[in-house]
Coordinates of C-alpha atoms in Angstrom, one line a residue:
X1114 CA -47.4 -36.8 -56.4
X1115 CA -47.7 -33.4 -54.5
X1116 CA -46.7 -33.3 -51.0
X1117 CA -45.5 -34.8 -48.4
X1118 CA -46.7 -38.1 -48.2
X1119 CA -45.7 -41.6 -45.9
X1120 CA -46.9 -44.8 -47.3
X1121 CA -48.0 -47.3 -45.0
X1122 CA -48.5 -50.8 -45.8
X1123 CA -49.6 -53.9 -43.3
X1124 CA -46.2 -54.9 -41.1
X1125 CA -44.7 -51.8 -41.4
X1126 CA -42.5 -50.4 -38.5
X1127 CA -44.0 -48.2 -36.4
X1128 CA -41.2 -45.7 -35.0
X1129 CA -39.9 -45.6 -39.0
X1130 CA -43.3 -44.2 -40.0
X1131 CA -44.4 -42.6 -36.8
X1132 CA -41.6 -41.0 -35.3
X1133 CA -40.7 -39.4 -39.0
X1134 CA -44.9 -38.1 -39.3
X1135 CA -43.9 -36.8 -36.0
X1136 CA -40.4 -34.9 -36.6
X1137 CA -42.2 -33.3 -40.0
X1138 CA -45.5 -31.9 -37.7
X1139 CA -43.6 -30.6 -35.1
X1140 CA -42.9 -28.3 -37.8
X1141 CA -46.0 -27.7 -39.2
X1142 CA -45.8 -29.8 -42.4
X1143 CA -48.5 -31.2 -43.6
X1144 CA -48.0 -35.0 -44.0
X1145 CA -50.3 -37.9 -45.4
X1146 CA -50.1 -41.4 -44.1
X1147 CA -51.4 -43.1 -47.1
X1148 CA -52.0 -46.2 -46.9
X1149 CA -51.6 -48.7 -50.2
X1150 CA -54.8 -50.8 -49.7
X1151 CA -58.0 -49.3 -49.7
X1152 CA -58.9 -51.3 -45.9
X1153 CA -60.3 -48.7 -43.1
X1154 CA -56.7 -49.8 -40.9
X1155 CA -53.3 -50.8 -41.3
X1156 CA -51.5 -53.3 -38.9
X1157 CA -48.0 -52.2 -37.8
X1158 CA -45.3 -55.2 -37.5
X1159 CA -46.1 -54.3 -33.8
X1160 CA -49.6 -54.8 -33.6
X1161 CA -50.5 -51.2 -33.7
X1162 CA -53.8 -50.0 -35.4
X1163 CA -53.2 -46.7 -37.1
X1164 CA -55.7 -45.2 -39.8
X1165 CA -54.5 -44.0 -42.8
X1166 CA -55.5 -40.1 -44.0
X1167 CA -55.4 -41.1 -47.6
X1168 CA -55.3 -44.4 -50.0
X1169 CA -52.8 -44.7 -52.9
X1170 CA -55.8 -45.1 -55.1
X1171 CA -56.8 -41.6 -54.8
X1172 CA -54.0 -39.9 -55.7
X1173 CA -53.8 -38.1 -58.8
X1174 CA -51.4 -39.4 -61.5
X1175 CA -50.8 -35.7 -62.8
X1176 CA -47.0 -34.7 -61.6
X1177 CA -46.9 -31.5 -63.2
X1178 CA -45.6 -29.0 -60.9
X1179 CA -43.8 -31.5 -58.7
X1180 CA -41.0 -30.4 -56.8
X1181 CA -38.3 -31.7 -54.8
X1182 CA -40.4 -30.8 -51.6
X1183 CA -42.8 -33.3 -52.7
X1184 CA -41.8 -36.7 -50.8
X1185 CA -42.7 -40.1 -51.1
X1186 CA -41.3 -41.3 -47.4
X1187 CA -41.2 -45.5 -47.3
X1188 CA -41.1 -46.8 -44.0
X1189 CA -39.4 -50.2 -43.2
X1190 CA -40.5 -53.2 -41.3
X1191 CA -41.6 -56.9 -42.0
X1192 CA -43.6 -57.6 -43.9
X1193 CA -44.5 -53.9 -44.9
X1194 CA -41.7 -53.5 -46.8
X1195 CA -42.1 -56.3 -48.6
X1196 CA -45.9 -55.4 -49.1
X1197 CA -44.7 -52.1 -50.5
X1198 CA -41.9 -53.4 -53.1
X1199 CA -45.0 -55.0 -54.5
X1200 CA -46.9 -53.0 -55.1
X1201 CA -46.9 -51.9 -58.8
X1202 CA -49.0 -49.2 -58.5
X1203 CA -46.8 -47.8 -55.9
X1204 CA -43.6 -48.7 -57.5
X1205 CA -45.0 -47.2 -60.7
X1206 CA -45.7 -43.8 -58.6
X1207 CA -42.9 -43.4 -57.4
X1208 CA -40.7 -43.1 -60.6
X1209 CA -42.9 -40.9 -62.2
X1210 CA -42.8 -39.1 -59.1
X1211 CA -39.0 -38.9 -59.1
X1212 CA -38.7 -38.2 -62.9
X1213 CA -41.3 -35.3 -62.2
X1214 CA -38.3 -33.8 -60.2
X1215 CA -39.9 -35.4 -56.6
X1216 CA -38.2 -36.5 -53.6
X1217 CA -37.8 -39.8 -52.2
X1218 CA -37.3 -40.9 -48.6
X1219 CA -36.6 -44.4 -47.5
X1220 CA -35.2 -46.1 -44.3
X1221 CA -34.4 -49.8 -43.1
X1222 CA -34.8 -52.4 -45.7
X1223 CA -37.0 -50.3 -47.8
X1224 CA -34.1 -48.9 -49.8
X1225 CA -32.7 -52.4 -50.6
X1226 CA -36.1 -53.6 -51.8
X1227 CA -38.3 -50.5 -52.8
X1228 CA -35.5 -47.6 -54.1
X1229 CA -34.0 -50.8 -55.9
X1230 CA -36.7 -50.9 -58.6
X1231 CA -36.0 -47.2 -59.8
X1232 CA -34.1 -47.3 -63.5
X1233 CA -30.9 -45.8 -62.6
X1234 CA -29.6 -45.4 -58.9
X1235 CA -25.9 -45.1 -60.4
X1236 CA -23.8 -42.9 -58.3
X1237 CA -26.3 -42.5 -55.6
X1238 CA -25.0 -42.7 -51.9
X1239 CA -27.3 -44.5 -49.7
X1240 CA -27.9 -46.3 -46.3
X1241 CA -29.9 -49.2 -45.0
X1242 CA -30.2 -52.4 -42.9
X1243 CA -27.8 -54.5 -42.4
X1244 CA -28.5 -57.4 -45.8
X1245 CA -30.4 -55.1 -47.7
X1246 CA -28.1 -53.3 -49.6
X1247 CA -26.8 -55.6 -52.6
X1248 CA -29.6 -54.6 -54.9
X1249 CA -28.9 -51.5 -54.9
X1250 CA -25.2 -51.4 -55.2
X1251 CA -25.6 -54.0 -57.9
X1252 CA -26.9 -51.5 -59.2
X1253 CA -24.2 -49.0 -58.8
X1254 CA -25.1 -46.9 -55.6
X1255 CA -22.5 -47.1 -52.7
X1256 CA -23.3 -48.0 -49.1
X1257 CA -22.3 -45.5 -46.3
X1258 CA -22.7 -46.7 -43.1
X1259 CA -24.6 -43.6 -41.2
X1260 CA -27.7 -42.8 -39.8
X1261 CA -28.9 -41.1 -42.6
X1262 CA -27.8 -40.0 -45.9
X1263 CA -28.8 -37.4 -48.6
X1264 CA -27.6 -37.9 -52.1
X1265 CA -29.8 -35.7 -54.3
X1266 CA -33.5 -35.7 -54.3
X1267 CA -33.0 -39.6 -52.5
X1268 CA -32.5 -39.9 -48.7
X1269 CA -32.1 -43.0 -46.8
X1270 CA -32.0 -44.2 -43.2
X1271 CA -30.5 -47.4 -41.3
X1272 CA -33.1 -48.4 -39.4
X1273 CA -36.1 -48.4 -36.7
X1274 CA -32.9 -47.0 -34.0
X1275 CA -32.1 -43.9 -36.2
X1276 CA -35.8 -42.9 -37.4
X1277 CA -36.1 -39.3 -36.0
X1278 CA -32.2 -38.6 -37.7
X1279 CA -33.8 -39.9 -40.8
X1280 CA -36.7 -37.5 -40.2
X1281 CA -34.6 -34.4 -39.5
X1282 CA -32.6 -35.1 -42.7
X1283 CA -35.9 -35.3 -44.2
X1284 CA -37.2 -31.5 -42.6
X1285 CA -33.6 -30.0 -43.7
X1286 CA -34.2 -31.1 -47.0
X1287 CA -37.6 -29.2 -46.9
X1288 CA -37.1 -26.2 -44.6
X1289 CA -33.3 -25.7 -44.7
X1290 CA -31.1 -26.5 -41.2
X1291 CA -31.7 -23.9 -39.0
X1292 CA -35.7 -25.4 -38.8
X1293 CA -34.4 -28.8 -38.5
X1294 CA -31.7 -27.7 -35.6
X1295 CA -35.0 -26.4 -33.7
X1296 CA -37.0 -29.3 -34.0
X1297 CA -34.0 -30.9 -32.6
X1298 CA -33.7 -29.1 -29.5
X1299 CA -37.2 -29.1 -29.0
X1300 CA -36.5 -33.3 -29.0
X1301 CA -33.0 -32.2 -26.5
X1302 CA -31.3 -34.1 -28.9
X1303 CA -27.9 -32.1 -28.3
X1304 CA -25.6 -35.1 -29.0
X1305 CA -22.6 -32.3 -26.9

């Protein structure tokens, strides 16, 4: 799955989905908020309308010439990361996506309940909320308790509070640091 690409389903949080669109424009990526159903809107868990740019069912299935720029990016939120773990279509996306040498970017409880279902997450470093992180260290991943956290083509978040460091994790990974220190300070987000 080509590009950079932020899958939305009903009751997903807004500043995890939002504030990461956000971070990636600001420096002039091009990013799709896709949304999983094929209906016109998708609720937030806050009650906030947004309309999707794309649906998962018009994607293309053809990963050849993936990269790891490409990013699936799976927002958290109640019950929208629930609606997204199930998903098969989606699920089955994103590990053909990831074997295809793709990216994947997930915060709050989606790690825990989507990242879980890929086939081998041994050795990977990750973050989430607070209760959702047995799956995947039953796995054989290993929680770190940050922000955000980059192990290989996979970076997590912890939650709605730590969305645009998710994000800039996200744009380094794409565009290198020095691009992701200037949206930064655009933000004034000097922690001095």
């Amino acid at each position: 799955m080509k590009g950079i690409n932020i899958f939305l389903a009903d009751g997903f949080e807004d500043i995890e989905a939002l504030a990461v669109n956000d971070v990636l424009r600001r420096a002039g990526l091009d990013v799709c908020l896709v949304a999983i159903s094929d209906d016109p809107f998708v609720m937030s868990s806050h009650g906030v309308t947004v309309g999707p740019e794309s649906y998962l069912v018009d994607f293309d299935e053809d990963h050849t010439g993936t990269g790891a720029e490409d990013f699936m990016i799976f927002p958290g939120g109640m019950p929208g990361t629930k609606n997204l773990a199930s998903c098969e279509a989606l699920v089955r996306a994103m590990r053909e996506h990831y074997a295809a040498g793709g990216s994947l970017a997930a915060i709050c409880a989606a790690p825990g309940l989507v990242l879980s279902q890929l086939p081998d997450v041994k050795g990977l470093e990750f973050t989430c909320f607070d209760g959702f992180q047995d799956a995947l260290i039953a796995k054989g991943a290993s929680f770190v308790n940050a922000p955000a956290v980059k192990s290989g083509r996979i970076i997590t978040g912890r939650s709605a509070g730590h969305a645009v460091a998710f994000g800039l994790e996200i744009l380094k990974a794409i565009k290198g640091p020095e691009e992701a220190e200037r949206v930064k300070y655009a933000l004034l987000l000097d922690t001095k």
